[in-house]
Amino acid sequence: MVHNGIEYGDMQLIAETYDVLRRGLGLSTLDAADVFDRWNQGPLESFLIELTARVCRVMDSESGQPLVDVIQDKAGQKGTGKWTAEIALDLAVAIPTIAAALDARVLSSLKDQRVAASRRFEDGSARLRADDCERTIIDLQDALYASRICSYAQGMALIAAGSAEYKWNINLSEIARIWKGGCIIRAKLLDPVRRAFGAQPALSNLLMDDQLGREVQRAQHGWRRIVSEAAGAGIPVPCMSASLAYFDSYRTARLPQNLTQAQRDAFGAHKFERTDRTGFIHANWS
Amino acid sequence: MVHNGIEYGDMQLIAETYDVLRRGLGLSTLDAADVFDRWNQGPLESFLIELTARVCRVMDSESGQPLVDVIQDKAGQKGTGKWTAEIALDLAVAIPTIAAALDARVLSSLKDQRVAASRRFEDGSARLRADDCERTIIDLQDALYASRICSYAQGMALIAAGSAEYKWNINLSEIARIWKGGCIIRAKLLDPVRRAFGAQPALSNLLMDDQLGREVQRAQHGWRRIVSEAAGAGIPVPCMSASLAYFDSYRTARLPQNLTQAQRDAFGAHKFERTDRTGFIHANWS
C-alpha cells in the first residue's frame, strides 16, 4: 500500500516537473524527453523517469503530435493512494506529499470547472521569469530529487509507525531492497535508503541520514528557487511545495504552534504546556 | 465537522502568518498583536483574528514575557480535523488546505526530532529578503485573505458533495448564516459566502463567485510574493502554499495529468481518454 502511495507522490512530482519544463520554460514534449533521459543517468535514475522519457517520445499517428499531447488531463485512480492517506490519518503520520498527489488527481478530474475558471482567472503564459534555461533545468532536477527524498521519507515513516503499532517488526532496509528488485518505484535512491536503515534500523526520519541529509542540503537552493518561481508564474506545484514545507517544518526547532495552543486554550480551555517546565495548564486569557 | 476542518485551516493560516511576522520580519509578539488588531478592521475581521491579537497581548507574570512566547509549540487535536480529512477522501473532494493544517499539527508534535533536525539543517535567521516591512505586511494580509477564501471554498465544496451523496439538500447560504451567528470561524467573509450561495445555490466553487473571485484576483500578487519569499527564507507555509496550488490547479485549463495518464497506461494498461474524442483507449508504448 505504501509503495503505491510513494508511487502517487513520485508520479505527481514528475508531472509538476514536466509542467514547469513545458509551460514554464516553453520546451516541447520531445525536448522534455531529452531532459528526463539525461536525468536518468544521475541520482534520479529510476523506472518512472525512464518511462517518462519513453512515453514522451511516442508519436500519435493520427495527429502527428506526441501522443502525450493529445491525452486528456484527467487522472484516474484505483484507490491505493486513498488507502495510504487514510492509514496515515489513523496512525497520525504526516505524508503531505502523498496526500497532495491524491488531491492533484482529484482536481485534475474537474476538467469542466477548470476550463470555466481559466476563462475567469486567465491562466496566462505561466512562463517563468528565469531567463537562464539551463540553470533552471539544473535547479529543477534538484527540486525533483529533494522532493522525492521527502516523499520516500514520509512513506518510510508511515511503515515504521504501522510496524510499531501492529508489532510487525518490519525491516525497512529489506523493504528498500525488495522495492529495488522490480516495482514501479524502483530507483537508484533506494540504494541509500537501504543503506540508511541497514546502518540505523530505528532512524527517526530518512532526512536524518548523513548522506541523504547532505544531498537535500545541497539541493536546497535550486528547490527553493523552483517553488518560488512556480508560485510567481502560477504553475501549481502542490507536491514540490508540500515537500518543501515538510522539510522546513521538520528542521525548525521552534514552530508557531505555540500560538495555536494559546488559541485552543483561550476558546476551548484545551490547556497547553510551557517551554520551561512539564505539565498541562490553563490560563485566564480575558 | 466541516466547521472544525475550516477552523483547523484558519488557525494554521494564522500561525503561518504570525511566523512570517515574527521570524520573517523580526516583529515582537506585541507588534504582531497590533498587526492583527489592524487587520481585524478590514476584510479579515473575524473572531480568530481578534482572538489572536488578544492572546498575543497576555503577559506571563513569571517571565515578564508575552505568555504565547513561553508556550510549547506542539499542537494538540481532538480528532474533528482528522474526521473532515477522512470524509473528504471518501467523497473524493480535495481539501488540501485543511489537510495541510492537520499535518502541521502532527509535525509540530515531533518536537524532539525537530530540535535534532534543526541542528543538522541550521534553521538560521529565516529572515525574508524583503526590506519593505510595511509592503510585506500588506502582502501578508492579502495572502492570508486569499488562502482563507480557498479554505472556505474547500469546506463548502465538501458539504455540497456530502449533501449530494446523502441527499441532505443542504442550503449552503444558511450554513454561512448560522456560522456567522456565533462560532469559532465567525468572520466577515461569511457575508459574501452567504450572498454567493444565496444567489447561486449550485455554485460549483466559491472561487467562481463574482465578488470573491475579484478579491482573490486582486490579492494574487501579494499572495504569490509571500509564498515565494517564505520558500526562499525557509519558513514553512504549508497551508498558504497548499491554498495557492489549489487556486492555480483550479484555474488551469490544461494540467499535466495527461502525462500521469500516459504513465498509468504504459505500466498498468489503465487506459486514457483523448482530447479530440470520447472513450477510453489503450496504446502500445513500447
XYZ file of C-alpha atoms in Angstrom:
572
model
C 0.000 0.000 0.000
C 2.712 2.490 0.960
C 4.604 1.560 -2.210
C 1.625 2.824 -4.164
C 1.359 5.977 -2.047
C 5.000 6.767 -2.821
C 4.250 5.991 -6.465
C 1.470 8.620 -6.455
C 3.894 11.151 -4.984
C 6.624 10.312 -7.484
C 4.281 10.491 -10.472
C 2.822 13.838 -9.407
C 6.300 15.264 -8.766
C 7.264 14.212 -12.292
C 4.051 15.754 -13.677
C 4.844 19.063 -11.962
C 8.386 18.939 -13.321
C 7.086 18.264 -16.815
C 4.657 21.205 -16.447
C 7.486 23.565 -15.456
C 9.557 22.319 -18.423
C 6.657 22.659 -20.861
C 4.784 25.776 -19.740
C 7.394 27.376 -17.510
C 10.324 27.086 -19.914
C 8.480 26.557 -23.188
C 10.122 23.198 -24.018
C 8.428 20.814 -26.441
C 7.437 17.352 -25.258
C 10.380 15.867 -27.181
C 12.787 18.346 -25.571
C 11.334 17.376 -22.192
C 12.035 13.731 -23.081
C 15.698 14.620 -23.603
C 15.844 16.227 -20.165
C 14.330 13.165 -18.480
C 16.735 10.899 -20.365
C 19.685 12.972 -19.183
C 18.406 12.912 -15.582
C 18.080 9.153 -15.773
C 21.904 8.978 -15.869
C 22.155 10.698 -12.461
C 20.711 10.484 -8.944
C 17.135 10.499 -10.318
C 17.734 7.227 -12.188
C 14.533 5.223 -11.882
C 11.919 3.292 -13.753
C 9.476 6.238 -13.666
C 11.971 8.777 -15.065
C 12.980 6.346 -17.814
C 9.313 5.653 -18.550
C 8.552 9.381 -18.703
C 11.214 9.915 -21.350
C 9.890 6.926 -23.265
C 6.203 7.900 -23.263
C 7.077 11.472 -24.260
C 8.680 10.126 -27.460
C 5.729 8.032 -28.640
C 4.097 9.752 -31.616
C 0.385 9.752 -32.411
C -0.120 8.551 -35.977
C -3.444 10.411 -36.284
C -2.319 13.899 -35.333
C 1.409 13.631 -35.990
C 1.981 15.048 -32.490
C 3.471 13.335 -29.432
C 0.708 11.084 -28.107
C 1.037 12.600 -24.613
C -0.031 15.952 -26.050
C -3.410 14.642 -27.180
C -4.190 12.775 -23.956
C -6.876 14.198 -21.705
C -5.505 15.744 -18.486
C -7.809 13.942 -16.063
C -6.000 11.435 -13.860
C -7.774 8.307 -12.698
C -7.024 6.283 -9.575
C -7.634 2.812 -8.253
C -7.789 3.659 -4.556
C -4.406 2.625 -3.117
C -3.290 6.257 -2.745
C -6.505 6.992 -0.863
C -5.924 3.957 1.331
C -2.407 5.187 2.179
C -3.805 8.603 3.134
C -6.459 7.013 5.359
C -3.977 4.858 7.256
C -1.660 7.852 7.678
C -4.553 9.736 9.309
C -5.185 6.793 11.633
C -1.534 6.484 12.614
C -1.104 10.300 12.837
C 1.829 10.299 10.422
C 2.233 13.348 8.166
C 2.506 12.358 4.494
C 1.744 15.761 2.883
C 3.486 14.995 -0.430
C 1.488 11.812 -0.965
C -1.760 13.481 0.152
C -1.136 16.391 -2.234
C -0.617 13.929 -5.094
C -4.009 12.435 -4.394
C -5.644 15.885 -4.351
C -3.915 16.763 -7.610
C -5.603 13.789 -9.288
C -8.965 14.817 -7.840
C -8.582 18.417 -9.040
C -7.446 17.253 -12.474
C -10.708 15.357 -12.845
C -12.732 18.615 -12.532
C -11.979 19.457 -16.156
C -15.141 21.436 -16.932
C -14.815 23.552 -13.811
C -11.147 24.205 -14.570
C -11.862 25.306 -18.109
C -14.536 27.702 -16.816
C -12.201 29.030 -14.099
C -9.360 29.505 -16.583
C -11.547 31.966 -18.506
C -12.215 33.994 -15.397
C -8.698 33.916 -13.957
C -6.808 33.882 -17.270
C -4.117 31.260 -16.710
C -1.817 33.250 -18.988
C 1.582 32.201 -20.223
C 2.791 30.708 -16.925
C 6.301 31.408 -18.225
C 8.978 31.616 -15.523
C 10.774 34.899 -15.119
C 14.037 32.945 -15.181
C 15.935 33.634 -18.382
C 18.653 31.028 -17.868
C 17.034 27.836 -19.142
C 19.997 25.538 -18.440
C 20.339 26.813 -14.866
C 16.615 26.323 -14.303
C 16.780 22.736 -15.569
C 19.565 22.010 -13.064
C 17.510 23.590 -10.262
C 14.501 21.583 -11.363
C 16.496 18.370 -11.097
C 17.433 19.334 -7.544
C 13.814 20.231 -6.728
C 12.571 16.899 -8.010
C 15.297 14.946 -6.214
C 14.871 16.652 -2.831
C 11.077 16.376 -3.089
C 11.382 12.692 -3.917
C 13.540 12.126 -0.834
C 10.819 13.806 1.275
C 8.174 11.591 -0.283
C 10.178 8.438 0.462
C 10.865 9.752 3.979
C 7.126 10.109 4.567
C 6.369 6.649 3.221
C 9.084 5.019 5.331
C 7.895 6.902 8.437
C 4.398 5.559 7.777
C 5.645 1.970 7.502
C 7.691 2.422 10.692
C 4.613 3.715 12.530
C 2.460 0.834 11.268
C 5.157 -1.646 12.214
C 5.327 -0.221 15.750
C 1.533 -0.043 16.134
C 0.873 -3.598 14.940
C 4.140 -5.113 16.238
C 5.141 -6.297 12.759
C 8.862 -5.765 13.309
C 9.352 -4.664 9.703
C 12.909 -4.323 8.409
C 12.866 -1.044 6.446
C 16.190 -1.810 4.804
C 14.696 -5.042 3.443
C 11.680 -3.122 2.121
C 14.030 -0.869 0.147
C 15.889 -3.912 -1.184
C 12.660 -5.609 -2.285
C 11.356 -2.462 -3.984
C 14.656 -2.076 -5.810
C 14.184 -5.613 -7.152
C 11.443 -4.657 -9.551
C 8.432 -2.438 -8.985
C 7.124 0.872 -10.203
C 9.119 2.985 -7.749
C 12.386 1.107 -8.314
C 15.047 3.802 -8.262
C 18.683 4.445 -7.560
C 17.535 6.380 -4.489
C 16.538 3.069 -2.880
C 20.250 2.176 -2.502
C 20.973 4.934 0.052
C 17.573 4.250 1.654
C 18.542 0.608 2.106
C 21.958 1.559 3.476
C 20.456 4.180 5.816
C 18.032 1.799 7.523
C 20.567 -1.028 7.413
C 23.003 1.104 9.433
C 20.331 2.574 11.749
C 17.167 0.449 11.817
C 15.480 2.917 14.202
C 16.402 6.047 12.192
C 13.657 8.570 13.041
C 13.453 10.041 9.536
C 15.280 9.482 6.249
C 16.240 13.175 6.277
C 18.432 12.430 9.329
C 20.636 10.005 7.390
C 24.052 11.579 6.812
C 24.276 11.072 3.069
C 20.655 11.878 2.225
C 20.648 14.858 4.590
C 23.727 16.210 2.812
C 22.098 15.700 -0.574
C 18.947 17.573 0.469
C 21.122 20.327 1.926
C 22.954 20.610 -1.377
C 19.724 20.579 -3.423
C 18.002 23.167 -1.222
C 18.898 26.250 -3.167
C 17.524 25.095 -6.525
C 14.482 23.522 -4.850
C 13.563 26.798 -3.145
C 14.085 28.709 -6.372
C 11.758 26.434 -8.351
C 8.987 26.573 -5.729
C 9.336 30.382 -5.595
C 9.341 30.816 -9.353
C 6.386 28.482 -9.857
C 4.378 30.394 -7.233
C 5.152 33.603 -9.081
C 4.329 32.195 -12.517
C 1.100 30.496 -11.427
C 2.199 26.928 -12.183
C 0.761 24.641 -9.500
C 3.470 22.575 -7.769
C 1.438 21.106 -4.885
C 3.809 18.196 -4.208
C 7.053 20.132 -4.518
C 5.765 22.835 -2.190
C 4.288 20.288 0.235
C 7.686 18.543 0.314
C 9.465 21.824 0.982
C 7.024 22.741 3.761
C 7.576 19.247 5.219
C 11.336 19.717 5.200
C 11.134 23.251 6.590
C 8.714 22.171 9.336
C 10.842 19.174 10.241
C 14.065 21.187 10.528
C 12.553 24.060 12.537
C 13.185 23.838 16.275
C 10.510 26.409 17.169
C 7.338 26.368 15.055
C 4.404 28.790 15.521
C 2.085 26.177 17.055
C 2.586 27.876 20.428
C 0.041 30.363 19.060
C -2.278 27.511 18.059
C -2.067 26.147 21.600
C -2.774 29.586 23.074
C -5.838 29.964 20.829
C -7.113 26.495 21.720
C -6.751 27.207 25.414
C -8.385 30.637 25.063
C -11.526 29.467 23.256
C -11.801 25.862 24.440
C -9.757 25.523 27.645
C -7.749 22.766 25.935
C -4.675 23.555 28.111
C -1.074 23.965 26.984
C 2.463 23.133 28.052
C 5.106 25.704 28.909
C 8.614 25.611 27.469
C 10.167 25.930 30.921
C 8.503 23.025 32.732
C 6.376 19.961 32.169
C 2.623 19.550 32.705
C -0.513 20.974 31.126
C -2.009 24.226 32.384
C -4.917 26.537 31.610
C -4.596 30.319 31.649
C -7.022 33.197 32.003
C -6.932 34.926 28.605
C -9.611 37.548 29.108
C -17.447 18.576 11.332
C -16.580 20.742 8.322
C -16.779 23.841 10.533
C -13.962 22.353 12.582
C -11.990 21.439 9.460
C -12.193 25.062 8.291
C -11.222 26.125 11.801
C -8.039 23.993 11.567
C -7.220 25.654 8.235
C -7.883 29.146 9.565
C -5.820 28.600 12.698
C -2.864 27.197 10.785
C -3.022 30.041 8.252
C -2.900 32.494 11.158
C 0.014 30.568 12.705
C 1.953 30.774 9.427
C 1.209 34.491 9.193
C 2.388 35.005 12.771
C 5.578 33.059 11.945
C 6.293 35.279 8.935
C 5.671 38.382 11.069
C 7.854 37.119 13.933
C 10.711 35.292 12.222
C 10.390 36.630 8.701
C 10.093 40.306 9.603
C 11.505 40.274 13.126
C 8.395 41.723 14.815
C 7.825 41.192 18.524
C 4.712 39.365 19.704
C 3.197 42.699 20.805
C 3.922 44.239 17.397
C 2.259 41.232 15.792
C -0.777 41.853 18.021
C -1.003 45.386 16.590
C -0.977 43.991 13.044
C -3.765 41.508 13.825
C -5.794 44.270 15.500
C -5.441 46.454 12.430
C -6.433 43.577 10.116
C -9.493 42.973 12.250
C -10.864 46.306 10.964
C -10.780 45.052 7.346
C -11.837 42.044 5.246
C -10.108 39.623 7.667
C -12.418 40.705 10.531
C -13.208 37.563 12.498
C -13.277 36.004 15.918
C -9.977 34.195 15.312
C -8.077 37.306 14.206
C -9.450 39.264 17.160
C -8.563 36.383 19.477
C -5.040 36.208 18.059
C -4.445 39.880 18.855
C -5.853 39.334 22.316
C -3.812 36.265 23.254
C -0.629 37.920 21.940
C -1.084 40.713 24.499
C -1.460 38.499 27.564
C 1.690 38.750 29.661
C 3.211 35.939 31.705
C 3.704 37.110 35.282
C 6.516 34.599 35.873
C 8.790 35.500 32.988
C 7.571 39.011 32.194
C 7.286 37.935 28.553
C 4.142 37.548 26.437
C 2.610 34.254 27.560
C 2.469 32.998 23.953
C 6.263 33.164 23.838
C 6.676 30.655 26.661
C 4.087 28.174 25.353
C 5.355 24.907 23.929
C 4.998 24.687 20.124
C 3.275 21.292 19.998
C -0.312 21.495 18.815
C -2.875 19.047 20.117
C -6.051 17.924 18.392
C -9.352 16.347 19.323
C -9.999 14.498 16.057
C -12.541 16.602 14.156
C -9.946 17.779 11.645
C -8.961 14.164 11.037
C -12.622 13.248 10.588
C -13.038 16.010 7.987
C -9.995 14.719 6.089
C -11.340 11.150 6.146
C -14.735 12.121 4.778
C -13.073 14.244 2.092
C -11.126 11.164 0.991
C -14.354 9.143 0.864
C -16.191 11.778 -1.147
C -13.136 12.465 -3.371
C -13.166 16.191 -2.600
C -9.810 17.982 -2.489
C -9.345 19.915 0.772
C -5.563 20.431 0.656
C -5.523 23.484 2.939
C -7.401 21.672 5.688
C -5.317 18.502 5.236
C -2.099 20.538 5.431
C -3.315 22.123 8.675
C -3.729 18.685 10.168
C -0.242 17.630 9.056
C 1.197 20.828 10.508
C -0.171 19.853 13.936
C 1.270 16.362 13.576
C 4.712 17.690 12.596
C 4.643 20.231 15.421
C 4.236 17.381 17.887
C 7.585 15.833 16.823
C 9.438 18.360 18.957
C 12.481 16.225 19.798
C 13.008 15.223 16.176
C 12.656 18.835 15.059
C 15.207 20.077 17.556
C 17.652 17.394 16.387
C 16.989 18.233 12.720
C 17.405 21.965 13.336
C 20.985 21.298 14.483
C 21.765 19.405 11.316
C 19.995 21.729 8.884
C 20.618 25.021 10.747
C 17.259 26.760 10.555
C 19.106 30.086 10.525
C 17.514 33.511 10.718
C 14.592 32.750 8.384
C 14.526 36.496 7.716
C 12.781 37.487 4.466
C 14.876 39.227 1.854
C 12.149 41.861 1.613
C 13.339 45.155 3.055
C 9.974 46.938 2.890
C 8.262 45.804 6.069
C 5.019 47.767 5.543
C 4.641 46.462 1.991
C 5.233 42.896 3.186
C 2.567 43.266 5.895
C 0.072 44.357 3.226
C 1.033 41.387 1.043
C 0.715 39.092 4.036
C -2.820 40.342 4.647
C -3.643 39.510 1.023
C -2.003 36.081 1.329
C -3.983 35.270 4.465
C -7.244 36.512 2.969
C -6.922 34.669 -0.346
C -5.814 31.493 1.444
C -8.769 31.757 3.797
C -11.151 32.040 0.837
C -9.610 28.843 -0.613
C -10.054 27.068 2.717
C -13.730 28.084 2.925
C -14.165 27.105 -0.743
C -12.835 23.615 0.052
C -15.066 23.236 3.088
C -18.167 24.370 1.210
C -17.347 22.025 -1.688
C -17.109 19.182 0.828
C -20.500 19.990 2.338
C -22.009 20.242 -1.160
C -20.583 16.811 -2.069
C -21.877 15.261 1.157
C -25.261 16.843 0.613
C -25.441 15.413 -2.918
C -24.192 11.979 -1.859
C -26.573 11.580 1.075
C -29.455 13.604 -0.418
C -29.474 16.048 2.503
C -30.446 19.035 0.386
C -28.285 21.375 2.467
C -28.666 25.127 1.957
C -25.075 26.420 1.893
C -26.202 30.008 2.279
C -27.977 29.034 5.506
C -24.831 27.291 6.739
C -22.887 30.525 6.268
C -25.614 32.455 8.107
C -25.589 30.020 11.027
C -21.784 30.075 11.315
C -21.854 33.857 11.315
C -24.243 33.732 14.263
C -21.596 32.639 16.721
C -18.908 30.014 16.342
C -15.147 29.853 16.164
C -14.942 30.611 12.437
C -17.406 33.508 12.556
C -15.979 36.067 10.165
C -16.895 38.948 7.914
C -16.025 36.642 4.991
C -19.165 34.628 5.756
C -21.304 37.545 4.475
C -20.145 37.220 0.851
C -20.215 33.409 1.227
C -23.851 33.634 2.310
C -24.689 36.005 -0.531
C -22.825 33.857 -3.096
C -24.725 30.655 -2.322
C -27.959 32.600 -1.827
C -27.685 33.924 -5.380
C -26.436 30.650 -6.890
C -27.263 27.650 -4.691
C -25.471 25.299 -7.130
C -22.315 27.424 -7.445
C -19.554 24.925 -8.325
C -16.885 26.637 -6.215
C -16.717 29.757 -4.075
C -13.862 30.991 -6.276
C -16.371 31.300 -9.120
C -18.453 33.880 -7.268
C -18.002 37.307 -8.905
C -17.080 39.272 -5.809
C -14.874 36.648 -4.163
C -13.215 35.821 -7.480
C -12.360 39.502 -7.933
C -10.974 39.693 -4.406
C -8.724 36.677 -4.944
C -7.627 38.139 -8.276
C -6.704 41.378 -6.527
C -4.906 39.592 -3.676
C -2.945 37.307 -6.016
C 0.164 39.383 -6.348
C 0.880 39.721 -2.637
C -0.098 36.099 -2.014
C 2.381 34.826 -4.599
C 5.085 37.087 -3.214
C 4.647 35.788 0.343
C 4.689 32.128 -0.727
C 7.808 32.788 -2.843
C 9.611 34.693 -0.106
C 8.767 32.129 2.556
C 10.079 29.313 0.335
C 13.305 31.257 -0.095
C 13.658 32.068 3.609
C 12.834 28.564 4.799
C 9.690 29.475 6.754
C 7.165 26.655 6.321
C 3.835 27.928 4.961
C 2.122 24.584 4.190
C -1.429 25.976 4.194
C -0.700 29.140 2.246
C 1.153 27.191 -0.415
C -1.471 24.431 -0.497
C -4.126 27.129 -0.994
C -2.137 28.707 -3.803
C -1.610 25.345 -5.507
C -5.353 24.700 -5.131
C -6.171 28.017 -6.785
C -3.598 27.548 -9.541
C -4.781 23.984 -10.227
C -8.417 25.040 -10.274
C -7.847 27.912 -12.717
C -5.644 25.924 -15.136
C -7.470 24.612 -18.194
C -4.695 22.155 -19.121
C -2.885 20.446 -16.250
C -0.005 17.957 -16.677
C -2.088 14.912 -15.708
C -2.067 13.880 -19.365
C 1.441 12.635 -18.549
C 0.118 10.793 -15.475
C -2.469 9.073 -17.661
C 0.183 8.131 -20.227
C 2.376 6.636 -17.483
C -0.550 4.697 -15.993
C -1.454 3.280 -19.372
C 2.182 2.434 -20.152
C 2.890 0.478 -16.951
C -0.579 -0.755 -15.997
C -2.765 -0.621 -19.130
C -5.163 1.657 -17.210
C -6.319 3.313 -20.478
C -6.730 7.043 -21.174
C -9.032 9.480 -22.952
C -8.011 11.628 -25.909
C -8.709 15.357 -26.069
C -10.276 15.041 -29.524
C -12.906 12.393 -28.872
C -14.628 10.456 -26.105
C -13.928 6.913 -24.916
C -11.072 5.150 -23.148
C -8.250 3.611 -25.158
C -5.006 1.744 -24.576
C -1.867 2.422 -26.591
C 1.284 0.462 -27.350
C 4.052 2.433 -25.580
C 7.000 0.141 -26.244
